[in-house]
Short mmCIF file of C-alpha atoms in Angstrom, two decimals:
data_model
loop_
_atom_site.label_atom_id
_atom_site.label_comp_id
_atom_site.label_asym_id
_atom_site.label_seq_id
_atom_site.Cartn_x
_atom_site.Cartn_y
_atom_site.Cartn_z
CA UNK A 29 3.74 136.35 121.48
CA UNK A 30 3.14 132.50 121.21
CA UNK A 31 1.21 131.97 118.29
CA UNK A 32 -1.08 128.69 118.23
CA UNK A 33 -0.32 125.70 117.12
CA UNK A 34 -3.11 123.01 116.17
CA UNK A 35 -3.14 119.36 115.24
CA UNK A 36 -1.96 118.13 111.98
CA UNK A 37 -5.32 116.92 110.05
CA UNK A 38 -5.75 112.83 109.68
CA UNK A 39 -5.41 111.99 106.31
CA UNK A 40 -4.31 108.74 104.21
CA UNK A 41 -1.22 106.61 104.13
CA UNK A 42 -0.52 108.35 100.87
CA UNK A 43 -1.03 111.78 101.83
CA UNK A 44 -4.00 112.74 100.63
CA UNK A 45 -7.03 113.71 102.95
CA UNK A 46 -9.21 111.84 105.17
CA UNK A 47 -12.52 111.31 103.30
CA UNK A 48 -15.80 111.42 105.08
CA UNK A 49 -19.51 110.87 104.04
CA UNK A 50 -22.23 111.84 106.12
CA UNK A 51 -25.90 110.51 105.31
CA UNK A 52 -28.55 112.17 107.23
CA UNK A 53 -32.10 113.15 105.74
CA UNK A 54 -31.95 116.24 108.17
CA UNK A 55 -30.39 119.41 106.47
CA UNK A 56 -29.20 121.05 109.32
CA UNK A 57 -27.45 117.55 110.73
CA UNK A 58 -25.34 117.20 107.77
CA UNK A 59 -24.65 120.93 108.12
CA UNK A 60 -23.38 120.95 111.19
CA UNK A 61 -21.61 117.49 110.85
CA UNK A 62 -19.67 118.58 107.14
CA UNK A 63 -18.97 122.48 108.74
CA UNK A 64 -16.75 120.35 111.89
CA UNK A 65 -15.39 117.90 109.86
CA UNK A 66 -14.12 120.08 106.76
CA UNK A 67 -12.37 122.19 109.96
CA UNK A 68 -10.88 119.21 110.69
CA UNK A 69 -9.17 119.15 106.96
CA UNK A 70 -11.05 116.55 106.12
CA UNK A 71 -12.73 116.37 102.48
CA UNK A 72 -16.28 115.75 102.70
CA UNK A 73 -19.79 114.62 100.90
CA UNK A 74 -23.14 114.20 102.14
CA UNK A 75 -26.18 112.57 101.09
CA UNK A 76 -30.19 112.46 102.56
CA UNK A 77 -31.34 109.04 101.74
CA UNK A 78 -29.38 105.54 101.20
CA UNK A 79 -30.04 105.51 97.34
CA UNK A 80 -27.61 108.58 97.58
CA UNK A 81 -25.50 107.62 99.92
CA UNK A 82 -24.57 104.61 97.83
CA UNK A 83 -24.01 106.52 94.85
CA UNK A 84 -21.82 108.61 96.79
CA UNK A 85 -19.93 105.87 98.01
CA UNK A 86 -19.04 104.41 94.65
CA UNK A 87 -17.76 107.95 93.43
CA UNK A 88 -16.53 109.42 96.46
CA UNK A 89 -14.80 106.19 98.06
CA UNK A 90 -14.92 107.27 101.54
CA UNK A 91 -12.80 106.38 104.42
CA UNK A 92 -15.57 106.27 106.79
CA UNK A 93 -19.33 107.26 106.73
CA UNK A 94 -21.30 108.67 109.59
CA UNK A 95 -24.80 107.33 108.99
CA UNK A 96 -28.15 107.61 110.08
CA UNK A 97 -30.48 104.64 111.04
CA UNK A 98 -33.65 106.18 109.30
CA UNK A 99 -33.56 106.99 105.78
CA UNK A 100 -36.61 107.89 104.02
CA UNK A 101 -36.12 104.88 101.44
CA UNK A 102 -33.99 102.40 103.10
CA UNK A 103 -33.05 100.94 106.40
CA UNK A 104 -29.79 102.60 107.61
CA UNK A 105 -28.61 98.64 108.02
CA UNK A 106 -29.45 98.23 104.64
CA UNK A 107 -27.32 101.14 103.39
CA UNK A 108 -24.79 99.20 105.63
CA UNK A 109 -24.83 95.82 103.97
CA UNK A 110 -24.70 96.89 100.71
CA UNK A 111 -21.60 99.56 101.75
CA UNK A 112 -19.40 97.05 102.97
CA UNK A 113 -20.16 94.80 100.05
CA UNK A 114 -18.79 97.47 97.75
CA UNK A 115 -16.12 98.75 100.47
CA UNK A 116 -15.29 95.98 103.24
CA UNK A 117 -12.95 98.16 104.84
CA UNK A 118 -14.49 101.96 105.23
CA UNK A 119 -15.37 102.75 108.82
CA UNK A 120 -19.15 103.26 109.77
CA UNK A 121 -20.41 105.70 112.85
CA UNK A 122 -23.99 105.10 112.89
CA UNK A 123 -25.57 108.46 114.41
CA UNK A 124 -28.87 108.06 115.32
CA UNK A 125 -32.55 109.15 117.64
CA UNK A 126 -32.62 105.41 118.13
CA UNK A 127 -30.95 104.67 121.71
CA UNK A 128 -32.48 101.45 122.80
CA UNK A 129 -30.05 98.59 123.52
CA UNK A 130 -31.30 96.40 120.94
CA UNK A 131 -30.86 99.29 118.27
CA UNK A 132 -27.14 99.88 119.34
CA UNK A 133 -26.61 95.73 118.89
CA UNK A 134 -28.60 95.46 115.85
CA UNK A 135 -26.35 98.47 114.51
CA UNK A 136 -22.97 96.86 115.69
CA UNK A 137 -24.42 93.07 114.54
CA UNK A 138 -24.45 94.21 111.40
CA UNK A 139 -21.09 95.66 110.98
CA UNK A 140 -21.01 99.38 112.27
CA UNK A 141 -17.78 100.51 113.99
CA UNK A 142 -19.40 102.77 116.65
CA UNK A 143 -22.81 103.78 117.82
CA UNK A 144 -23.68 107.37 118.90
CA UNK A 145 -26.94 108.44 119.63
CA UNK A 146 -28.69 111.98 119.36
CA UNK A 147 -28.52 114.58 120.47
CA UNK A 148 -25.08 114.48 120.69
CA UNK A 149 -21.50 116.61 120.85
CA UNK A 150 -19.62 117.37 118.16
CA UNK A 151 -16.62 116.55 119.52
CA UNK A 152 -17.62 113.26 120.95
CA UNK A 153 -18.71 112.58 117.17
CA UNK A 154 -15.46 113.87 115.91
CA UNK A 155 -13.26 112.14 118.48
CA UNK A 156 -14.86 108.49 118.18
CA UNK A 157 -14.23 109.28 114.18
CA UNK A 158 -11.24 109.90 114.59
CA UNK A 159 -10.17 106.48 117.06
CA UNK A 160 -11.97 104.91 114.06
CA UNK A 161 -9.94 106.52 111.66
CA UNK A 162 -6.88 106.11 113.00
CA UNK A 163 -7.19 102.26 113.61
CA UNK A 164 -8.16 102.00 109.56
CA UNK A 165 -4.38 103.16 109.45
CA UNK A 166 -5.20 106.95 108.83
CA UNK A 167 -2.03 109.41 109.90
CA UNK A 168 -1.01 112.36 111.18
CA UNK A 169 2.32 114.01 111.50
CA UNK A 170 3.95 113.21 114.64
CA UNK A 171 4.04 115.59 117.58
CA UNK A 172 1.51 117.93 116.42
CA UNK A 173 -1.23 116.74 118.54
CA UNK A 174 -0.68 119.32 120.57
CA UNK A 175 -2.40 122.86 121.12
CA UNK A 176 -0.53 125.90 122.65
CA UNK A 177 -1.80 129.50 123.49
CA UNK A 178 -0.04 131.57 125.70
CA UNK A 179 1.78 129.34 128.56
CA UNK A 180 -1.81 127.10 128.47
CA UNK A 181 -0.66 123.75 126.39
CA UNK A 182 -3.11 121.13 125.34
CA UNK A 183 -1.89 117.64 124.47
CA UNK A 184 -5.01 116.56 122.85
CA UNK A 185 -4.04 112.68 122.32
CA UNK A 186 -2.81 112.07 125.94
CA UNK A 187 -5.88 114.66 127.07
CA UNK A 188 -3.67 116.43 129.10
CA UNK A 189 -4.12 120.29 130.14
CA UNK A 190 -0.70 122.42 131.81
CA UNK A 191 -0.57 126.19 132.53
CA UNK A 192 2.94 126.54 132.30
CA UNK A 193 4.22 123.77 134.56
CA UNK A 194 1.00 123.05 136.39
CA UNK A 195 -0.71 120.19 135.27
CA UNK A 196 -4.80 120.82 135.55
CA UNK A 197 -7.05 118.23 135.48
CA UNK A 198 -10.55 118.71 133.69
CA UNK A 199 -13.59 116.63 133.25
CA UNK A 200 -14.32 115.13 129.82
CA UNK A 201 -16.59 118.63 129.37
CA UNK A 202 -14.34 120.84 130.59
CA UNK A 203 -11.44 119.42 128.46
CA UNK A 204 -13.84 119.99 125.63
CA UNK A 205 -14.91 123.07 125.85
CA UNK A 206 -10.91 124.16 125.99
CA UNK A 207 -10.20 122.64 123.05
CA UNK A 208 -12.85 124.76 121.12
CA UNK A 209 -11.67 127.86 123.17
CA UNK A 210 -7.97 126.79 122.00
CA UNK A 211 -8.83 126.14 118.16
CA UNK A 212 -10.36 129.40 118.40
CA UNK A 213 -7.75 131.58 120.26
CA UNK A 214 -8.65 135.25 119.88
CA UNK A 215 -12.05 134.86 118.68
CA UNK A 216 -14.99 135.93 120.14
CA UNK A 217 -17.43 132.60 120.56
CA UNK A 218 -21.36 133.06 121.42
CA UNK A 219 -22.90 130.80 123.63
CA UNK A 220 -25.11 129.82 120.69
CA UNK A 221 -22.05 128.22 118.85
CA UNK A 222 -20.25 126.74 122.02
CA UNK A 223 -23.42 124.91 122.54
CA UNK A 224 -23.10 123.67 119.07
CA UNK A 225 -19.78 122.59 119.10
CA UNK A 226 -19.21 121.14 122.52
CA UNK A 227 -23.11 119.88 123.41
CA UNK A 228 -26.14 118.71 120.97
CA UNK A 229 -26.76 121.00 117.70
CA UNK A 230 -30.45 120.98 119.14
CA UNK A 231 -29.67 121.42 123.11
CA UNK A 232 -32.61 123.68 123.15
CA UNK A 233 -29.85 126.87 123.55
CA UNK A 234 -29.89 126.73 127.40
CA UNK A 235 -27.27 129.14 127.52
CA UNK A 236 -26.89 128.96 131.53
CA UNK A 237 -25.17 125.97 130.87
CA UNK A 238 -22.23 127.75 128.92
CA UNK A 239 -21.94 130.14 131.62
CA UNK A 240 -21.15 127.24 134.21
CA UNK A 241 -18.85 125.56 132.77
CA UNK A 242 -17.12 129.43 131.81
CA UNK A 243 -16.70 129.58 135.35
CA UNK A 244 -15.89 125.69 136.12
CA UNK A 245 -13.15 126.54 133.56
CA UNK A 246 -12.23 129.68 135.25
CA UNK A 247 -11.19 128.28 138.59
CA UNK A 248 -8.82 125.93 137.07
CA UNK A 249 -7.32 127.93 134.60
CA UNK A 250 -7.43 131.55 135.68
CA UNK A 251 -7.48 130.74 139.59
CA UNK A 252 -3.86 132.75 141.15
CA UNK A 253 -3.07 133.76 137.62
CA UNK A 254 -3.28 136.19 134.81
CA UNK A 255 -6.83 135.74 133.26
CA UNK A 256 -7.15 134.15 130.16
CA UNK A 257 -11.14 133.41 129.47
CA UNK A 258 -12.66 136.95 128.79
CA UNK A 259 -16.25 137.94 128.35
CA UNK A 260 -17.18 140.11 125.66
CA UNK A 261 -20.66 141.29 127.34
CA UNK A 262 -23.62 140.31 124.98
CA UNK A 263 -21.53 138.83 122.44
CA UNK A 264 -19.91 135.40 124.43
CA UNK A 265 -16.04 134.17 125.57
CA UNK A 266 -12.86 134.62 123.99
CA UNK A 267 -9.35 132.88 124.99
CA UNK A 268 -6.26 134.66 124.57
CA UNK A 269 -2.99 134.73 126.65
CA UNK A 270 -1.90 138.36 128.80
CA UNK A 271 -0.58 140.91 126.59
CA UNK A 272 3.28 140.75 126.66
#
């Protein structure tokens, strides 16, 4: 039985973990955002207002922040300035309800790294974190970027996909939902938390759209070969590879 095998965490040129603060004044943001990124091995803190996340910053000394626009006491560009007084180097991902072109170039102006805009997918979040992360010189150990369950192999840095040796090609969604399937190997997943994980936390739980790209999945994974997406009726999906 192939076991599987998932990426080696990002963490610092000395060895230690990757550390992340996330400064939203919504509870179930920062949730959401600290539950994905811990799973990542990651350490994290979070804070709900820029008087916080400052304090934070001095005593946590993060390697990048993920940070709202609007704070309930100051200006997420404010919490900006003063962070990369204190820290010229950590990387800032400015999440944020505030999509209008001039709010993306204000937040890049004034020194963020990258500019996503809600609602959002977690694993867009996670991946532009980690491009960030990686170009501030973060790590991993080589040749682990790579997920494997049953003869389905995921080389999640190239964002390639091969059933044994077929390559299959999937659209940005498609490759994403895999990846959560493949992290998740042998659990059963509700729709509730693929649509969590791959789409918006607050997608407004339109289900139907799980069950679509199920089946988009299906095709290209399953189609002339031993099924490997399963649906546990009333519960949601699990992935696993044919019983030897």
């Amino acid at each position: 039985m192939n076991e599987p095998r998932t990426a080696s965490p990002l963490h610092r040129p000395d060895g230690d973990p990757v550390r992340v603060l996330v400064v939203d004044d919504e509870p179930d943001v920062t949730d959401v955002l600290a539950g994905a990124m811990t799973g990542e091995g990651w350490q994290v803190r979070t804070a709900a207002d820029g008087a916080g996340a400052l304090a934070a910053a001095r005593d946590f000394r993060p390697d990048a922040v993920v940070l709202d626009r609007m704070l309930p006491d100051l200006n997420g560009l404010e919490v900006l300035r003063a962070l990369r007084r204190e820290e010229p180097g950590v990387c800032v991902l400015f999440l944020t309800a505030r999509d209008a072109v001039e709010d993306r170039i204000a937040g890049i102006t004034a020194g963020g790294d990258d500019y996503v805009t809600k609602p959002y997918s977690l694993e867009e979040v996670l991946a532009r974190l980690r491009g960030l992360l990686r170009r501030a010189g973060m790590t991993a150990d080589p040749g682990t970027n790579r997920l494997t369950v049953g003869d389905l192999t995921m080389d999640e840095e190239a964002r390639e996909v091969r059933r044994g040796e077929t390559a299959i090609d999937l659209s940005r969604t498609e490759f994403e939902l895999l990846r959560f399937l493949m992290r998740n190997p042998r659990r059963v997943l509700s729709k509730a938390q693929i649509l969590d994980r791959v789409w918006a936390y607050d997608f407004g739980g339109r289900a139907h759209i799980v069950e679509l790209y199920i089946s988009y999945l299906r095709k290209k994974i399953d189609a002339g070969r031993a099924p490997m997406i399963h649906t546990v009726r009333g519960v949601g999906y699990v992935l696993k590879p044919e019983a030897p």
